[in-house]
Amino acid sequence: GLFAHLELLEARAYKAAVKQEEMEQQKEKLARLRARVQELRLQRDELRAKLDLQRKRELGKEGAVLDPAQSSARAVVEWKIKKLKSMLQIFYLTGISGKLTKRGVCFCISTAYEGTYLDSYHLDLLTKPEVQIYRHSLPIFIPLQQIAKKFLQTDIRRFLAVLSDHLNAYMGRRYQADQLQERFSEQLEGTLQRNSLCNLLVFNYKVSSQSETFPFHARLLYGDPCCSLPTQVLVSC
């Protein structure tokens, strides 16, 4: 009957949630390992650069003694460029790519949900005299300024990671709402209601059992802005 059908739906939803969580944990672990590899490579390159600089100071260029200040400044610039390129490679492994511009760096944050590519957003950063946001294509309801105030000047990796979490969660919620309205339109009654951030969904649906039809009212609340699964679900009949 109806209760058996609800139990079946609940069991399926639980299995799907467990499977999704395991897949996300594996992806996160792989991304962390790849990022760690890039960090180690960056440290290796830094040590090589310092070693080369020391050798140049000792040997000089074609027998001449190099200016230590000039050589040191050039080595620092080369190391910064190499560090920035390595950082961009690390971001690429987590769905974030970037390229150097005349003013600074332009990042592209790609979003996806369960292996389905959804959309990309761009963010231009100025690097001189300090790191600041130049322009972007992010939705207005993403708390960009709050995230920037907290991380942009101190930890740009963390800044981009948190920003990516917000965007992926928002796109995941929007994608699920679109799929619900598209694939289950026959069971839905009326229009699915949602706000701009898609962290609140309200809809009516019906379940048929033998000759009877039971109307339900559902309210899904996403309390965590970095999560694509609801934190509170209220269903009434």
JSON list of C-alpha atoms in Angstrom, two decimals:
[
{"chain": "A", "resi": 1, "resn": "GLY", "atom": "CA", "xyz": [0.00, 0.00, 0.00]},
{"chain": "A", "resi": 2, "resn": "LEU", "atom": "CA", "xyz": [1.02, 3.59, 0.51]},
{"chain": "A", "resi": 3, "resn": "PHE", "atom": "CA", "xyz": [3.35, 2.96, 3.45]},
{"chain": "A", "resi": 4, "resn": "ALA", "atom": "CA", "xyz": [5.18, 0.22, 1.57]},
{"chain": "A", "resi": 5, "resn": "HIS", "atom": "CA", "xyz": [5.64, 2.60, -1.35]},
{"chain": "A", "resi": 6, "resn": "LEU", "atom": "CA", "xyz": [6.99, 5.32, 0.94]},
{"chain": "A", "resi": 7, "resn": "GLU", "atom": "CA", "xyz": [9.40, 2.88, 2.60]},
{"chain": "A", "resi": 8, "resn": "LEU", "atom": "CA", "xyz": [10.65, 1.79, -0.80]},
{"chain": "A", "resi": 9, "resn": "LEU", "atom": "CA", "xyz": [11.21, 5.41, -1.83]},
{"chain": "A", "resi": 10, "resn": "GLU", "atom": "CA", "xyz": [12.98, 6.13, 1.43]},
{"chain": "A", "resi": 11, "resn": "ALA", "atom": "CA", "xyz": [15.27, 3.10, 1.02]},
{"chain": "A", "resi": 12, "resn": "ARG", "atom": "CA", "xyz": [16.15, 4.11, -2.53]},
{"chain": "A", "resi": 13, "resn": "ALA", "atom": "CA", "xyz": [16.85, 7.69, -1.48]},
{"chain": "A", "resi": 14, "resn": "TYR", "atom": "CA", "xyz": [19.09, 6.49, 1.36]},
{"chain": "A", "resi": 15, "resn": "LYS", "atom": "CA", "xyz": [21.11, 4.20, -0.91]},
{"chain": "A", "resi": 16, "resn": "ALA", "atom": "CA", "xyz": [21.48, 6.97, -3.48]},
{"chain": "A", "resi": 17, "resn": "ALA", "atom": "CA", "xyz": [22.64, 9.43, -0.81]},
{"chain": "A", "resi": 18, "resn": "VAL", "atom": "CA", "xyz": [25.20, 6.94, 0.58]},
{"chain": "A", "resi": 19, "resn": "LYS", "atom": "CA", "xyz": [26.52, 6.20, -2.90]},
{"chain": "A", "resi": 20, "resn": "GLN", "atom": "CA", "xyz": [26.78, 9.89, -3.74]},
{"chain": "A", "resi": 21, "resn": "GLU", "atom": "CA", "xyz": [28.60, 10.63, -0.49]},
{"chain": "A", "resi": 22, "resn": "GLU", "atom": "CA", "xyz": [31.11, 7.83, -1.16]},
{"chain": "A", "resi": 23, "resn": "MET", "atom": "CA", "xyz": [31.75, 9.12, -4.69]},
{"chain": "A", "resi": 24, "resn": "GLU", "atom": "CA", "xyz": [32.24, 12.69, -3.44]},
{"chain": "A", "resi": 25, "resn": "GLN", "atom": "CA", "xyz": [34.66, 11.50, -0.74]},
{"chain": "A", "resi": 26, "resn": "GLN", "atom": "CA", "xyz": [36.69, 9.58, -3.34]},
{"chain": "A", "resi": 27, "resn": "LYS", "atom": "CA", "xyz": [36.79, 12.62, -5.64]},
{"chain": "A", "resi": 28, "resn": "GLU", "atom": "CA", "xyz": [37.87, 14.88, -2.78]},
{"chain": "A", "resi": 29, "resn": "LYS", "atom": "CA", "xyz": [40.58, 12.42, -1.71]},
{"chain": "A", "resi": 30, "resn": "LEU", "atom": "CA", "xyz": [41.91, 12.16, -5.26]},
{"chain": "A", "resi": 31, "resn": "ALA", "atom": "CA", "xyz": [41.91, 15.94, -5.65]},
{"chain": "A", "resi": 32, "resn": "ARG", "atom": "CA", "xyz": [43.79, 16.35, -2.35]},
{"chain": "A", "resi": 33, "resn": "LEU", "atom": "CA", "xyz": [46.40, 13.78, -3.39]},
{"chain": "A", "resi": 34, "resn": "ARG", "atom": "CA", "xyz": [46.91, 15.47, -6.75]},
{"chain": "A", "resi": 35, "resn": "ALA", "atom": "CA", "xyz": [47.16, 18.86, -5.09]},
{"chain": "A", "resi": 36, "resn": "ARG", "atom": "CA", "xyz": [49.73, 17.46, -2.65]},
{"chain": "A", "resi": 37, "resn": "VAL", "atom": "CA", "xyz": [51.79, 16.13, -5.57]},
{"chain": "A", "resi": 38, "resn": "GLN", "atom": "CA", "xyz": [51.76, 19.58, -7.15]},
{"chain": "A", "resi": 39, "resn": "GLU", "atom": "CA", "xyz": [52.80, 21.18, -3.87]},
{"chain": "A", "resi": 40, "resn": "LEU", "atom": "CA", "xyz": [55.74, 18.79, -3.55]},
{"chain": "A", "resi": 41, "resn": "ARG", "atom": "CA", "xyz": [56.76, 19.53, -7.12]},
{"chain": "A", "resi": 42, "resn": "LEU", "atom": "CA", "xyz": [56.57, 23.23, -6.36]},
{"chain": "A", "resi": 43, "resn": "GLN", "atom": "CA", "xyz": [58.82, 22.79, -3.33]},
{"chain": "A", "resi": 44, "resn": "ARG", "atom": "CA", "xyz": [61.24, 20.78, -5.48]},
{"chain": "A", "resi": 45, "resn": "ASP", "atom": "CA", "xyz": [61.33, 23.53, -8.11]},
{"chain": "A", "resi": 46, "resn": "GLU", "atom": "CA", "xyz": [61.90, 26.14, -5.41]},
{"chain": "A", "resi": 47, "resn": "LEU", "atom": "CA", "xyz": [64.88, 24.22, -4.05]},
{"chain": "A", "resi": 48, "resn": "ARG", "atom": "CA", "xyz": [66.27, 23.80, -7.56]},
{"chain": "A", "resi": 49, "resn": "ALA", "atom": "CA", "xyz": [65.92, 27.53, -8.20]},
{"chain": "A", "resi": 50, "resn": "LYS", "atom": "CA", "xyz": [67.77, 28.34, -4.97]},
{"chain": "A", "resi": 51, "resn": "LEU", "atom": "CA", "xyz": [70.48, 25.85, -5.85]},
{"chain": "A", "resi": 52, "resn": "ASP", "atom": "CA", "xyz": [70.90, 27.28, -9.36]},
{"chain": "A", "resi": 53, "resn": "LEU", "atom": "CA", "xyz": [71.11, 30.78, -7.91]},
{"chain": "A", "resi": 54, "resn": "GLN", "atom": "CA", "xyz": [73.83, 29.67, -5.51]},
{"chain": "A", "resi": 55, "resn": "ARG", "atom": "CA", "xyz": [75.79, 28.07, -8.35]},
{"chain": "A", "resi": 56, "resn": "LYS", "atom": "CA", "xyz": [75.53, 31.20, -10.47]},
{"chain": "A", "resi": 57, "resn": "ARG", "atom": "CA", "xyz": [76.82, 33.31, -7.64]},
{"chain": "A", "resi": 58, "resn": "GLU", "atom": "CA", "xyz": [79.80, 31.02, -7.21]},
{"chain": "A", "resi": 59, "resn": "LEU", "atom": "CA", "xyz": [80.70, 30.55, -10.86]},
{"chain": "A", "resi": 60, "resn": "GLY", "atom": "CA", "xyz": [79.47, 33.81, -12.38]},
{"chain": "A", "resi": 61, "resn": "LYS", "atom": "CA", "xyz": [78.45, 34.22, -15.99]},
{"chain": "A", "resi": 62, "resn": "GLU", "atom": "CA", "xyz": [81.33, 33.34, -18.38]},
{"chain": "A", "resi": 63, "resn": "GLY", "atom": "CA", "xyz": [83.87, 33.90, -15.64]},
{"chain": "A", "resi": 64, "resn": "ALA", "atom": "CA", "xyz": [82.50, 37.29, -14.57]},
{"chain": "A", "resi": 65, "resn": "VAL", "atom": "CA", "xyz": [81.10, 37.94, -11.16]},
{"chain": "A", "resi": 66, "resn": "LEU", "atom": "CA", "xyz": [77.33, 38.51, -11.22]},
{"chain": "A", "resi": 67, "resn": "ASP", "atom": "CA", "xyz": [75.71, 41.29, -9.25]},
{"chain": "A", "resi": 68, "resn": "PRO", "atom": "CA", "xyz": [74.19, 39.43, -6.28]},
{"chain": "A", "resi": 69, "resn": "ALA", "atom": "CA", "xyz": [71.29, 41.88, -5.96]},
{"chain": "A", "resi": 70, "resn": "GLN", "atom": "CA", "xyz": [70.40, 41.66, -9.66]},
{"chain": "A", "resi": 71, "resn": "SER", "atom": "CA", "xyz": [70.73, 37.90, -9.71]},
{"chain": "A", "resi": 72, "resn": "SER", "atom": "CA", "xyz": [68.63, 37.53, -6.58]},
{"chain": "A", "resi": 73, "resn": "ALA", "atom": "CA", "xyz": [65.85, 39.79, -7.89]},
{"chain": "A", "resi": 74, "resn": "ARG", "atom": "CA", "xyz": [65.70, 37.89, -11.19]},
{"chain": "A", "resi": 75, "resn": "ALA", "atom": "CA", "xyz": [65.58, 34.57, -9.36]},
{"chain": "A", "resi": 76, "resn": "VAL", "atom": "CA", "xyz": [62.73, 35.79, -7.15]},
{"chain": "A", "resi": 77, "resn": "VAL", "atom": "CA", "xyz": [60.70, 36.90, -10.19]},
{"chain": "A", "resi": 78, "resn": "GLU", "atom": "CA", "xyz": [61.30, 33.58, -11.96]},
{"chain": "A", "resi": 79, "resn": "TRP", "atom": "CA", "xyz": [60.32, 31.68, -8.84]},
{"chain": "A", "resi": 80, "resn": "LYS", "atom": "CA", "xyz": [57.08, 33.68, -8.43]},
{"chain": "A", "resi": 81, "resn": "ILE", "atom": "CA", "xyz": [56.10, 33.01, -12.04]},
{"chain": "A", "resi": 82, "resn": "LYS", "atom": "CA", "xyz": [56.83, 29.31, -11.64]},
{"chain": "A", "resi": 83, "resn": "LYS", "atom": "CA", "xyz": [54.90, 29.22, -8.36]},
{"chain": "A", "resi": 84, "resn": "LEU", "atom": "CA", "xyz": [51.88, 30.89, -9.95]},
{"chain": "A", "resi": 85, "resn": "LYS", "atom": "CA", "xyz": [51.91, 28.45, -12.88]},
{"chain": "A", "resi": 86, "resn": "SER", "atom": "CA", "xyz": [52.08, 25.51, -10.48]},
{"chain": "A", "resi": 87, "resn": "MET", "atom": "CA", "xyz": [49.21, 26.94, -8.47]},
{"chain": "A", "resi": 88, "resn": "LEU", "atom": "CA", "xyz": [47.11, 27.24, -11.63]},
{"chain": "A", "resi": 89, "resn": "GLN", "atom": "CA", "xyz": [47.85, 23.58, -12.40]},
{"chain": "A", "resi": 90, "resn": "ILE", "atom": "CA", "xyz": [46.70, 22.58, -8.90]},
{"chain": "A", "resi": 91, "resn": "PHE", "atom": "CA", "xyz": [43.45, 24.50, -9.35]},
{"chain": "A", "resi": 92, "resn": "TYR", "atom": "CA", "xyz": [42.86, 22.84, -12.74]},
{"chain": "A", "resi": 93, "resn": "LEU", "atom": "CA", "xyz": [42.73, 19.44, -11.03]},
{"chain": "A", "resi": 94, "resn": "THR", "atom": "CA", "xyz": [39.82, 20.65, -8.88]},
{"chain": "A", "resi": 95, "resn": "GLY", "atom": "CA", "xyz": [37.73, 22.20, -11.67]},
{"chain": "A", "resi": 96, "resn": "ILE", "atom": "CA", "xyz": [39.41, 25.61, -11.55]},
{"chain": "A", "resi": 97, "resn": "SER", "atom": "CA", "xyz": [41.57, 26.84, -14.41]},
{"chain": "A", "resi": 98, "resn": "GLY", "atom": "CA", "xyz": [43.35, 30.14, -14.86]},
{"chain": "A", "resi": 99, "resn": "LYS", "atom": "CA", "xyz": [45.59, 32.18, -17.09]},
{"chain": "A", "resi": 100, "resn": "LEU", "atom": "CA", "xyz": [47.88, 35.13, -16.57]},
{"chain": "A", "resi": 101, "resn": "THR", "atom": "CA", "xyz": [46.69, 38.53, -17.81]},
{"chain": "A", "resi": 102, "resn": "LYS", "atom": "CA", "xyz": [48.30, 41.95, -18.06]},
{"chain": "A", "resi": 103, "resn": "ARG", "atom": "CA", "xyz": [46.57, 43.01, -14.87]},
{"chain": "A", "resi": 104, "resn": "GLY", "atom": "CA", "xyz": [46.79, 39.75, -12.92]},
{"chain": "A", "resi": 105, "resn": "VAL", "atom": "CA", "xyz": [45.01, 36.39, -13.21]},
{"chain": "A", "resi": 106, "resn": "CYS", "atom": "CA", "xyz": [41.72, 35.30, -14.78]},
{"chain": "A", "resi": 107, "resn": "PHE", "atom": "CA", "xyz": [40.16, 32.20, -13.20]},
{"chain": "A", "resi": 108, "resn": "CYS", "atom": "CA", "xyz": [37.46, 29.97, -14.66]},
{"chain": "A", "resi": 109, "resn": "ILE", "atom": "CA", "xyz": [35.43, 27.93, -12.15]},
{"chain": "A", "resi": 110, "resn": "SER", "atom": "CA", "xyz": [33.61, 24.98, -13.72]},
{"chain": "A", "resi": 111, "resn": "THR", "atom": "CA", "xyz": [30.65, 23.40, -11.97]},
{"chain": "A", "resi": 112, "resn": "ALA", "atom": "CA", "xyz": [29.23, 19.89, -12.22]},
{"chain": "A", "resi": 113, "resn": "TYR", "atom": "CA", "xyz": [26.83, 17.55, -10.44]},
{"chain": "A", "resi": 114, "resn": "GLU", "atom": "CA", "xyz": [27.38, 13.78, -10.34]},
{"chain": "A", "resi": 115, "resn": "GLY", "atom": "CA", "xyz": [29.59, 13.87, -13.43]},
{"chain": "A", "resi": 116, "resn": "THR", "atom": "CA", "xyz": [27.32, 16.20, -15.42]},
{"chain": "A", "resi": 117, "resn": "TYR", "atom": "CA", "xyz": [28.95, 19.47, -16.48]},
{"chain": "A", "resi": 118, "resn": "LEU", "atom": "CA", "xyz": [26.67, 22.41, -15.73]},
{"chain": "A", "resi": 119, "resn": "ASP", "atom": "CA", "xyz": [28.24, 25.85, -16.22]},
{"chain": "A", "resi": 120, "resn": "SER", "atom": "CA", "xyz": [31.38, 27.96, -15.81]},
{"chain": "A", "resi": 121, "resn": "TYR", "atom": "CA", "xyz": [32.01, 31.30, -14.13]},
{"chain": "A", "resi": 122, "resn": "HIS", "atom": "CA", "xyz": [34.89, 33.72, -14.59]},
{"chain": "A", "resi": 123, "resn": "LEU", "atom": "CA", "xyz": [36.74, 35.83, -12.05]},
{"chain": "A", "resi": 124, "resn": "ASP", "atom": "CA", "xyz": [39.40, 38.44, -12.88]},
{"chain": "A", "resi": 125, "resn": "LEU", "atom": "CA", "xyz": [41.83, 39.35, -10.11]},
{"chain": "A", "resi": 126, "resn": "LEU", "atom": "CA", "xyz": [44.27, 42.26, -9.98]},
{"chain": "A", "resi": 127, "resn": "THR", "atom": "CA", "xyz": [47.58, 41.43, -8.31]},
{"chain": "A", "resi": 128, "resn": "LYS", "atom": "CA", "xyz": [49.11, 44.90, -7.95]},
{"chain": "A", "resi": 129, "resn": "PRO", "atom": "CA", "xyz": [49.45, 46.68, -5.61]},
{"chain": "A", "resi": 130, "resn": "GLU", "atom": "CA", "xyz": [47.39, 44.08, -3.74]},
{"chain": "A", "resi": 131, "resn": "VAL", "atom": "CA", "xyz": [45.08, 41.25, -4.75]},
{"chain": "A", "resi": 132, "resn": "GLN", "atom": "CA", "xyz": [41.58, 42.52, -5.48]},
{"chain": "A", "resi": 133, "resn": "ILE", "atom": "CA", "xyz": [38.55, 41.57, -7.59]},
{"chain": "A", "resi": 134, "resn": "TYR", "atom": "CA", "xyz": [38.44, 43.37, -10.95]},
{"chain": "A", "resi": 135, "resn": "ARG", "atom": "CA", "xyz": [35.32, 41.80, -12.52]},
{"chain": "A", "resi": 136, "resn": "HIS", "atom": "CA", "xyz": [33.38, 38.55, -12.47]},
{"chain": "A", "resi": 137, "resn": "SER", "atom": "CA", "xyz": [30.37, 36.68, -13.88]},
{"chain": "A", "resi": 138, "resn": "LEU", "atom": "CA", "xyz": [29.17, 35.12, -10.62]},
{"chain": "A", "resi": 139, "resn": "PRO", "atom": "CA", "xyz": [25.48, 35.29, -9.62]},
{"chain": "A", "resi": 140, "resn": "ILE", "atom": "CA", "xyz": [24.70, 38.25, -7.40]},
{"chain": "A", "resi": 141, "resn": "PHE", "atom": "CA", "xyz": [23.44, 36.03, -4.56]},
{"chain": "A", "resi": 142, "resn": "ILE", "atom": "CA", "xyz": [26.77, 34.22, -4.13]},
{"chain": "A", "resi": 143, "resn": "PRO", "atom": "CA", "xyz": [28.47, 35.85, -1.08]},
{"chain": "A", "resi": 144, "resn": "LEU", "atom": "CA", "xyz": [31.59, 36.83, -3.03]},
{"chain": "A", "resi": 145, "resn": "GLN", "atom": "CA", "xyz": [32.49, 39.88, -0.95]},
{"chain": "A", "resi": 146, "resn": "GLN", "atom": "CA", "xyz": [32.20, 38.03, 2.35]},
{"chain": "A", "resi": 147, "resn": "ILE", "atom": "CA", "xyz": [34.39, 35.19, 1.09]},
{"chain": "A", "resi": 148, "resn": "ALA", "atom": "CA", "xyz": [36.91, 37.66, -0.36]},
{"chain": "A", "resi": 149, "resn": "LYS", "atom": "CA", "xyz": [37.08, 39.62, 2.90]},
{"chain": "A", "resi": 150, "resn": "LYS", "atom": "CA", "xyz": [37.86, 36.44, 4.79]},
{"chain": "A", "resi": 151, "resn": "PHE", "atom": "CA", "xyz": [40.35, 34.68, 2.48]},
{"chain": "A", "resi": 152, "resn": "LEU", "atom": "CA", "xyz": [41.44, 36.74, -0.56]},
{"chain": "A", "resi": 153, "resn": "GLN", "atom": "CA", "xyz": [44.37, 38.58, 1.04]},
{"chain": "A", "resi": 154, "resn": "THR", "atom": "CA", "xyz": [45.59, 35.71, 3.21]},
{"chain": "A", "resi": 155, "resn": "ASP", "atom": "CA", "xyz": [44.90, 32.45, 1.38]},
{"chain": "A", "resi": 156, "resn": "ILE", "atom": "CA", "xyz": [43.89, 32.62, -2.28]},
{"chain": "A", "resi": 157, "resn": "ARG", "atom": "CA", "xyz": [43.67, 28.83, -2.52]},
{"chain": "A", "resi": 158, "resn": "ARG", "atom": "CA", "xyz": [41.14, 28.73, 0.26]},
{"chain": "A", "resi": 159, "resn": "PHE", "atom": "CA", "xyz": [39.30, 31.66, -1.30]},
{"chain": "A", "resi": 160, "resn": "LEU", "atom": "CA", "xyz": [38.85, 29.85, -4.62]},
{"chain": "A", "resi": 161, "resn": "ALA", "atom": "CA", "xyz": [38.03, 26.52, -2.95]},
{"chain": "A", "resi": 162, "resn": "VAL", "atom": "CA", "xyz": [35.23, 28.04, -0.84]},
{"chain": "A", "resi": 163, "resn": "LEU", "atom": "CA", "xyz": [33.93, 29.98, -3.83]},
{"chain": "A", "resi": 164, "resn": "SER", "atom": "CA", "xyz": [33.91, 26.79, -5.90]},
{"chain": "A", "resi": 165, "resn": "ASP", "atom": "CA", "xyz": [32.01, 24.95, -3.13]},
{"chain": "A", "resi": 166, "resn": "HIS", "atom": "CA", "xyz": [29.32, 27.64, -3.13]},
{"chain": "A", "resi": 167, "resn": "LEU", "atom": "CA", "xyz": [28.96, 27.61, -6.92]},
{"chain": "A", "resi": 168, "resn": "ASN", "atom": "CA", "xyz": [28.90, 23.81, -7.24]},
{"chain": "A", "resi": 169, "resn": "ALA", "atom": "CA", "xyz": [26.33, 23.49, -4.45]},
{"chain": "A", "resi": 170, "resn": "TYR", "atom": "CA", "xyz": [24.10, 26.15, -6.00]},
{"chain": "A", "resi": 171, "resn": "MET", "atom": "CA", "xyz": [24.31, 24.61, -9.47]},
{"chain": "A", "resi": 172, "resn": "GLY", "atom": "CA", "xyz": [23.68, 21.15, -8.02]},
{"chain": "A", "resi": 173, "resn": "ARG", "atom": "CA", "xyz": [20.52, 22.35, -6.26]},
{"chain": "A", "resi": 174, "resn": "ARG", "atom": "CA", "xyz": [19.31, 24.14, -9.38]},
{"chain": "A", "resi": 175, "resn": "TYR", "atom": "CA", "xyz": [20.02, 21.07, -11.52]},
{"chain": "A", "resi": 176, "resn": "GLN", "atom": "CA", "xyz": [18.06, 18.80, -9.17]},
{"chain": "A", "resi": 177, "resn": "ALA", "atom": "CA", "xyz": [15.11, 21.20, -9.16]},
{"chain": "A", "resi": 178, "resn": "ASP", "atom": "CA", "xyz": [15.14, 21.34, -12.96]},
{"chain": "A", "resi": 179, "resn": "GLN", "atom": "CA", "xyz": [15.29, 17.55, -13.19]},
{"chain": "A", "resi": 180, "resn": "LEU", "atom": "CA", "xyz": [12.44, 17.17, -10.70]},
{"chain": "A", "resi": 181, "resn": "GLN", "atom": "CA", "xyz": [10.21, 19.52, -12.66]},
{"chain": "A", "resi": 182, "resn": "GLU", "atom": "CA", "xyz": [11.17, 17.99, -16.00]},
{"chain": "A", "resi": 183, "resn": "ARG", "atom": "CA", "xyz": [11.16, 14.26, -15.24]},
{"chain": "A", "resi": 184, "resn": "PHE", "atom": "CA", "xyz": [8.30, 14.10, -12.73]},
{"chain": "A", "resi": 185, "resn": "SER", "atom": "CA", "xyz": [5.92, 16.68, -14.16]},
{"chain": "A", "resi": 186, "resn": "GLU", "atom": "CA", "xyz": [3.07, 14.12, -14.15]},
{"chain": "A", "resi": 187, "resn": "GLN", "atom": "CA", "xyz": [3.33, 13.64, -10.38]},
{"chain": "A", "resi": 188, "resn": "LEU", "atom": "CA", "xyz": [3.76, 17.35, -9.59]},
{"chain": "A", "resi": 189, "resn": "GLU", "atom": "CA", "xyz": [0.75, 19.56, -9.07]},
{"chain": "A", "resi": 190, "resn": "GLY", "atom": "CA", "xyz": [1.24, 23.16, -10.07]},
{"chain": "A", "resi": 191, "resn": "THR", "atom": "CA", "xyz": [4.60, 24.91, -10.31]},
{"chain": "A", "resi": 192, "resn": "LEU", "atom": "CA", "xyz": [7.64, 24.08, -8.23]},
{"chain": "A", "resi": 193, "resn": "GLN", "atom": "CA", "xyz": [8.48, 27.14, -6.13]},
{"chain": "A", "resi": 194, "resn": "ARG", "atom": "CA", "xyz": [12.10, 28.06, -5.44]},
{"chain": "A", "resi": 195, "resn": "ASN", "atom": "CA", "xyz": [14.13, 31.12, -4.56]},
{"chain": "A", "resi": 196, "resn": "SER", "atom": "CA", "xyz": [17.08, 32.49, -6.53]},
{"chain": "A", "resi": 197, "resn": "LEU", "atom": "CA", "xyz": [19.68, 30.54, -4.52]},
{"chain": "A", "resi": 198, "resn": "CYS", "atom": "CA", "xyz": [17.60, 27.34, -4.80]},
{"chain": "A", "resi": 199, "resn": "ASN", "atom": "CA", "xyz": [18.08, 26.65, -1.09]},
{"chain": "A", "resi": 200, "resn": "LEU", "atom": "CA", "xyz": [14.32, 26.48, -0.56]},
{"chain": "A", "resi": 201, "resn": "LEU", "atom": "CA", "xyz": [12.02, 24.30, -2.68]},
{"chain": "A", "resi": 202, "resn": "VAL", "atom": "CA", "xyz": [8.28, 23.98, -2.18]},
{"chain": "A", "resi": 203, "resn": "PHE", "atom": "CA", "xyz": [6.04, 21.77, -4.31]},
{"chain": "A", "resi": 204, "resn": "ASN", "atom": "CA", "xyz": [2.94, 19.57, -4.30]},
{"chain": "A", "resi": 205, "resn": "TYR", "atom": "CA", "xyz": [2.85, 16.04, -5.68]},
{"chain": "A", "resi": 206, "resn": "LYS", "atom": "CA", "xyz": [0.53, 13.08, -5.71]},
{"chain": "A", "resi": 207, "resn": "VAL", "atom": "CA", "xyz": [0.99, 9.34, -5.14]},
{"chain": "A", "resi": 208, "resn": "SER", "atom": "CA", "xyz": [-1.53, 6.84, -6.47]},
{"chain": "A", "resi": 209, "resn": "SER", "atom": "CA", "xyz": [-2.31, 3.60, -4.64]},
{"chain": "A", "resi": 210, "resn": "GLN", "atom": "CA", "xyz": [-4.85, 1.26, -6.23]},
{"chain": "A", "resi": 211, "resn": "SER", "atom": "CA", "xyz": [-7.91, 3.46, -6.86]},
{"chain": "A", "resi": 212, "resn": "GLU", "atom": "CA", "xyz": [-6.93, 6.29, -4.51]},
{"chain": "A", "resi": 213, "resn": "THR", "atom": "CA", "xyz": [-4.68, 9.32, -5.04]},
{"chain": "A", "resi": 214, "resn": "PHE", "atom": "CA", "xyz": [-2.96, 10.98, -2.08]},
{"chain": "A", "resi": 215, "resn": "PRO", "atom": "CA", "xyz": [-1.83, 14.63, -2.39]},
{"chain": "A", "resi": 216, "resn": "PHE", "atom": "CA", "xyz": [1.41, 15.62, -0.63]},
{"chain": "A", "resi": 217, "resn": "HIS", "atom": "CA", "xyz": [3.01, 18.97, 0.15]},
{"chain": "A", "resi": 218, "resn": "ALA", "atom": "CA", "xyz": [6.81, 19.06, 0.40]},
{"chain": "A", "resi": 219, "resn": "ARG", "atom": "CA", "xyz": [9.19, 21.75, 1.67]},
{"chain": "A", "resi": 220, "resn": "LEU", "atom": "CA", "xyz": [12.95, 21.25, 1.22]},
{"chain": "A", "resi": 221, "resn": "LEU", "atom": "CA", "xyz": [15.38, 23.52, 3.08]},
{"chain": "A", "resi": 222, "resn": "TYR", "atom": "CA", "xyz": [19.12, 23.61, 2.33]},
{"chain": "A", "resi": 223, "resn": "GLY", "atom": "CA", "xyz": [20.68, 25.05, 5.47]},
{"chain": "A", "resi": 224, "resn": "ASP", "atom": "CA", "xyz": [24.27, 24.58, 4.28]},
{"chain": "A", "resi": 225, "resn": "PRO", "atom": "CA", "xyz": [25.06, 26.90, 1.33]},
{"chain": "A", "resi": 226, "resn": "CYS", "atom": "CA", "xyz": [27.93, 24.61, 0.31]},
{"chain": "A", "resi": 227, "resn": "CYS", "atom": "CA", "xyz": [25.78, 21.47, 0.15]},
{"chain": "A", "resi": 228, "resn": "SER", "atom": "CA", "xyz": [23.59, 20.20, -2.69]},
{"chain": "A", "resi": 229, "resn": "LEU", "atom": "CA", "xyz": [21.45, 18.01, -0.42]},
{"chain": "A", "resi": 230, "resn": "PRO", "atom": "CA", "xyz": [18.65, 19.32, 1.84]},
{"chain": "A", "resi": 231, "resn": "THR", "atom": "CA", "xyz": [19.22, 19.62, 5.58]},
{"chain": "A", "resi": 232, "resn": "GLN", "atom": "CA", "xyz": [15.51, 19.66, 6.42]},
{"chain": "A", "resi": 233, "resn": "VAL", "atom": "CA", "xyz": [12.54, 18.05, 4.64]},
{"chain": "A", "resi": 234, "resn": "LEU", "atom": "CA", "xyz": [8.91, 18.54, 5.67]},
{"chain": "A", "resi": 235, "resn": "VAL", "atom": "CA", "xyz": [6.21, 16.46, 4.01]},
{"chain": "A", "resi": 236, "resn": "SER", "atom": "CA", "xyz": [2.50, 16.72, 4.82]},
{"chain": "A", "resi": 237, "resn": "CYS", "atom": "CA", "xyz": [-0.49, 14.88, 3.44]}
]
